[in-house]
Short mmCIF file of C-alpha atoms in Angstrom, two decimals:
data_model
loop_
_atom_site.label_atom_id
_atom_site.label_comp_id
_atom_site.label_asym_id
_atom_site.label_seq_id
_atom_site.Cartn_x
_atom_site.Cartn_y
_atom_site.Cartn_z
CA MET A 1 0.16 0.02 -0.22
CA THR A 2 1.26 3.28 -0.57
CA THR A 3 1.78 5.87 1.83
CA HIS A 4 -1.11 7.80 0.63
CA LYS A 5 -3.70 5.26 0.89
CA LEU A 6 -2.48 4.29 4.22
CA MET A 7 -2.78 7.82 5.28
CA ARG A 8 -6.20 7.96 4.01
CA LEU A 9 -7.14 4.70 5.61
CA ALA A 10 -6.01 6.17 9.25
CA VAL A 11 -8.27 9.29 8.59
CA ALA A 12 -11.18 7.17 7.81
CA VAL A 13 -10.83 4.71 10.73
CA LEU A 14 -10.22 8.13 12.90
CA LEU A 15 -13.07 9.64 11.35
CA ALA A 16 -15.61 6.52 11.87
CA VAL A 17 -14.54 6.50 15.59
CA THR A 18 -15.07 9.99 16.17
CA VAL A 19 -18.71 9.71 14.26
CA SER A 20 -19.35 7.02 16.25
CA GLY A 21 -19.03 8.64 19.32
CA GLY A 22 -16.26 6.23 20.29
CA THR A 23 -12.62 6.67 21.67
CA LEU A 24 -9.64 5.53 19.87
CA ALA A 25 -7.45 3.74 22.64
CA THR A 26 -4.24 1.64 22.62
CA THR A 27 -4.48 -2.08 23.59
CA SER A 28 -3.29 -1.65 27.26
CA GLU A 29 -5.96 0.64 27.90
CA LEU A 30 -8.77 -1.41 26.48
CA SER A 31 -7.19 -4.59 28.19
CA PRO A 32 -9.28 -3.94 31.68
CA THR A 33 -12.51 -3.25 29.71
CA VAL A 34 -12.19 -5.98 27.14
CA GLN A 35 -11.49 -8.33 30.10
CA ALA A 36 -14.45 -7.19 32.23
CA ALA A 37 -16.76 -7.33 29.18
CA ALA A 38 -15.55 -10.60 28.58
CA GLN A 39 -15.56 -12.11 31.76
CA THR A 40 -19.75 -12.94 32.57
CA ILE A 41 -20.59 -12.49 35.93
CA LYS A 42 -23.06 -15.68 36.31
CA PRO A 43 -24.32 -15.82 39.67
CA ASN A 44 -25.87 -12.85 40.83
CA GLU A 45 -25.67 -11.59 44.29
CA LYS A 46 -28.78 -13.77 45.13
CA GLN A 47 -27.40 -16.71 43.87
CA ALA A 48 -23.87 -16.21 45.60
CA VAL A 49 -25.80 -15.76 48.89
CA ALA A 50 -27.43 -19.22 48.34
CA LYS A 51 -24.23 -20.79 47.92
CA PHE A 52 -22.91 -19.03 50.84
CA LYS A 53 -26.21 -20.14 52.82
CA GLN A 54 -25.74 -23.89 51.79
CA LYS A 55 -22.68 -23.68 53.75
CA TYR A 56 -23.79 -21.55 56.72
CA THR A 57 -27.44 -22.23 56.91
CA LYS A 58 -28.40 -20.02 59.84
CA ALA A 59 -26.06 -17.35 58.99
CA LYS A 60 -27.60 -13.70 58.48
CA ILE A 61 -25.68 -11.54 55.95
CA SER A 62 -23.96 -8.51 56.98
CA GLU A 63 -22.11 -7.69 53.56
CA ILE A 64 -21.76 -8.61 50.02
CA SER A 65 -19.06 -7.56 47.77
CA LEU A 66 -17.88 -8.15 44.49
CA GLU A 67 -14.48 -7.42 43.20
CA LYS A 68 -11.61 -8.62 41.01
CA HIS A 69 -8.92 -11.14 42.22
CA LEU A 70 -6.41 -12.23 40.13
CA ASN A 71 -8.27 -11.07 36.78
CA ARG A 72 -11.30 -12.92 37.66
CA TYR A 73 -14.43 -11.25 39.92
CA GLN A 74 -15.26 -13.29 43.10
CA TYR A 75 -17.89 -12.35 45.71
CA GLU A 76 -17.13 -12.09 49.48
CA ILE A 77 -19.58 -12.59 51.42
CA SER A 78 -19.90 -12.09 55.21
CA GLY A 79 -22.57 -13.23 57.64
CA PHE A 80 -22.99 -14.01 61.35
CA ASP A 81 -24.98 -15.87 63.74
CA SER A 82 -25.36 -15.22 67.73
CA GLN A 83 -22.13 -16.96 68.22
CA LYS A 84 -19.95 -16.81 65.06
CA GLU A 85 -19.04 -14.84 62.13
CA TYR A 86 -18.81 -16.20 58.72
CA SER A 87 -16.66 -15.56 55.38
CA ALA A 88 -16.61 -17.15 51.85
CA LYS A 89 -15.09 -16.45 48.53
CA ILE A 90 -17.56 -17.40 45.48
CA ASP A 91 -15.98 -17.34 42.27
CA ALA A 92 -18.47 -14.89 40.00
CA GLN A 93 -17.61 -16.75 36.81
CA THR A 94 -18.47 -20.51 38.00
CA GLY A 95 -20.63 -20.01 41.29
CA LYS A 96 -17.97 -22.23 43.29
CA LEU A 97 -17.39 -21.77 46.58
CA SER A 98 -13.64 -21.31 46.66
CA ALA A 99 -12.85 -20.37 50.42
CA ALA A 100 -14.67 -20.48 53.76
CA LYS A 101 -14.00 -19.74 57.25
CA SER A 102 -16.02 -19.21 60.65
CA GLU A 103 -14.87 -17.57 63.90
CA LYS A 104 -16.04 -16.86 67.33
CA LEU A 105 -18.16 -13.59 67.10
CA ASP A 106 -16.33 -11.07 69.57
CA ALA A 107 -18.41 -9.70 72.44
CA ASP A 108 -18.06 -6.11 71.16
CA ASP A 109 -19.25 -6.74 67.49
CA HIS A 110 -22.76 -5.30 66.64
CA GLU A 111 -23.19 -6.88 63.35
CA THR A 112 -26.45 -5.79 61.43
CA ALA A 113 -28.25 -8.12 59.12
CA ILE A 114 -28.92 -6.69 55.44
CA LYS A 115 -32.64 -7.41 54.36
CA LEU A 116 -31.67 -8.71 50.97
CA ASN A 117 -35.63 -8.90 49.95
CA GLN A 118 -35.70 -5.16 50.31
CA VAL A 119 -32.28 -3.88 48.15
CA ILE A 120 -32.01 -3.08 44.79
CA SER A 121 -29.97 -5.54 42.38
CA ARG A 122 -26.32 -4.81 42.22
CA GLN A 123 -27.27 -4.14 38.24
CA LYS A 124 -29.42 -1.33 39.42
CA ALA A 125 -27.18 0.01 41.85
CA ASN A 126 -24.59 -0.08 38.99
CA GLN A 127 -26.44 1.76 36.40
CA LEU A 128 -27.29 4.68 39.16
CA ALA A 129 -23.77 4.82 40.16
CA GLU A 130 -22.40 5.02 36.20
CA LYS A 131 -25.31 7.85 35.85
CA ALA A 132 -23.91 9.84 39.43
CA ALA A 133 -20.31 9.30 38.01
CA LYS A 134 -21.40 10.68 34.30
CA SER A 135 -18.68 8.83 32.74
CA GLY A 136 -17.16 5.11 33.33
CA GLN A 137 -17.97 1.61 34.15
CA GLY A 138 -18.74 0.04 37.54
CA ARG A 139 -16.11 -2.00 38.21
CA GLU A 140 -16.26 -3.36 41.85
CA TRP A 141 -19.53 -3.06 44.32
CA THR A 142 -20.24 -3.64 47.98
CA LEU A 143 -23.53 -3.95 49.58
CA GLU A 144 -23.25 -3.39 53.45
CA THR A 145 -24.83 -1.46 56.19
CA ASP A 146 -23.30 2.05 57.34
CA ASP A 147 -24.46 4.08 59.97
CA GLY A 148 -27.99 2.44 59.83
CA GLN A 149 -28.30 2.65 56.24
CA THR A 150 -27.94 -0.42 53.73
CA ILE A 151 -25.77 0.98 51.09
CA TRP A 152 -24.44 -0.15 47.68
CA GLN A 153 -20.95 1.41 47.18
CA VAL A 154 -19.73 1.13 43.62
CA ASP A 155 -16.60 2.00 41.94
CA VAL A 156 -16.93 3.46 38.65
CA VAL A 157 -13.82 3.49 36.73
CA ASP A 158 -12.90 5.93 33.76
CA GLY A 159 -9.51 5.60 32.26
CA HIS A 160 -7.26 6.39 35.31
CA GLN A 161 -10.19 8.03 37.49
CA LYS A 162 -11.98 6.20 40.01
CA THR A 163 -15.17 7.55 41.44
CA GLU A 164 -17.04 6.23 44.16
CA VAL A 165 -20.40 6.41 44.38
CA LYS A 166 -22.84 5.20 47.47
CA ILE A 167 -26.42 4.73 46.97
CA ASN A 168 -29.24 3.95 49.25
CA ALA A 169 -29.88 0.05 48.59
CA ILE A 170 -33.55 0.51 49.45
CA ASN A 171 -34.51 3.96 48.21
CA GLN A 172 -32.24 4.17 45.26
CA LYS A 173 -30.76 7.94 46.43
CA VAL A 174 -27.33 8.96 45.63
CA ILE A 175 -25.78 9.17 49.10
CA SER A 176 -22.45 10.66 47.97
CA VAL A 177 -19.92 10.86 44.69
CA GLU A 178 -16.50 11.10 45.41
CA THR A 179 -13.65 11.42 42.33
CA ASP A 180 -10.10 10.31 43.05
CA ASP A 181 -7.70 12.02 40.39
#
């Protein structure tokens, strides 16, 4: 190909990307996005909790997080009963329990159970967080009780910028939006 044809091709590609509203990025910039999109998070948080409950039948749920660990997403679920606290890790692609532990509940621990039937889904929280952040995609999610409120904390990432959005998991109101540069 002649230099002139290569130049026209490059201009055409750049124009097509610009007109479509996309951005042109290097492979290293696309890598996390491609990886996140390619990995399907198969069990939702309720299915992950069901897997946790198979192991710890009487435990009440105190926290659910979904984070990337070694390029794979995994749920980490914490719970408690009157005598012990429990935690388990569940692979978000296969749904398999990968680690579980329990320990005696400390007398000064005051755990609060999350009422899962009252909270919005992770997908809905993600949608609200991405809108509040104005750009980026949700990458990590935590459902927990903070100051008496059940909240979803969503980390929305846009390039090298991370925005932490906290949403009331019951009434869907955005509590806070904090951006790290």
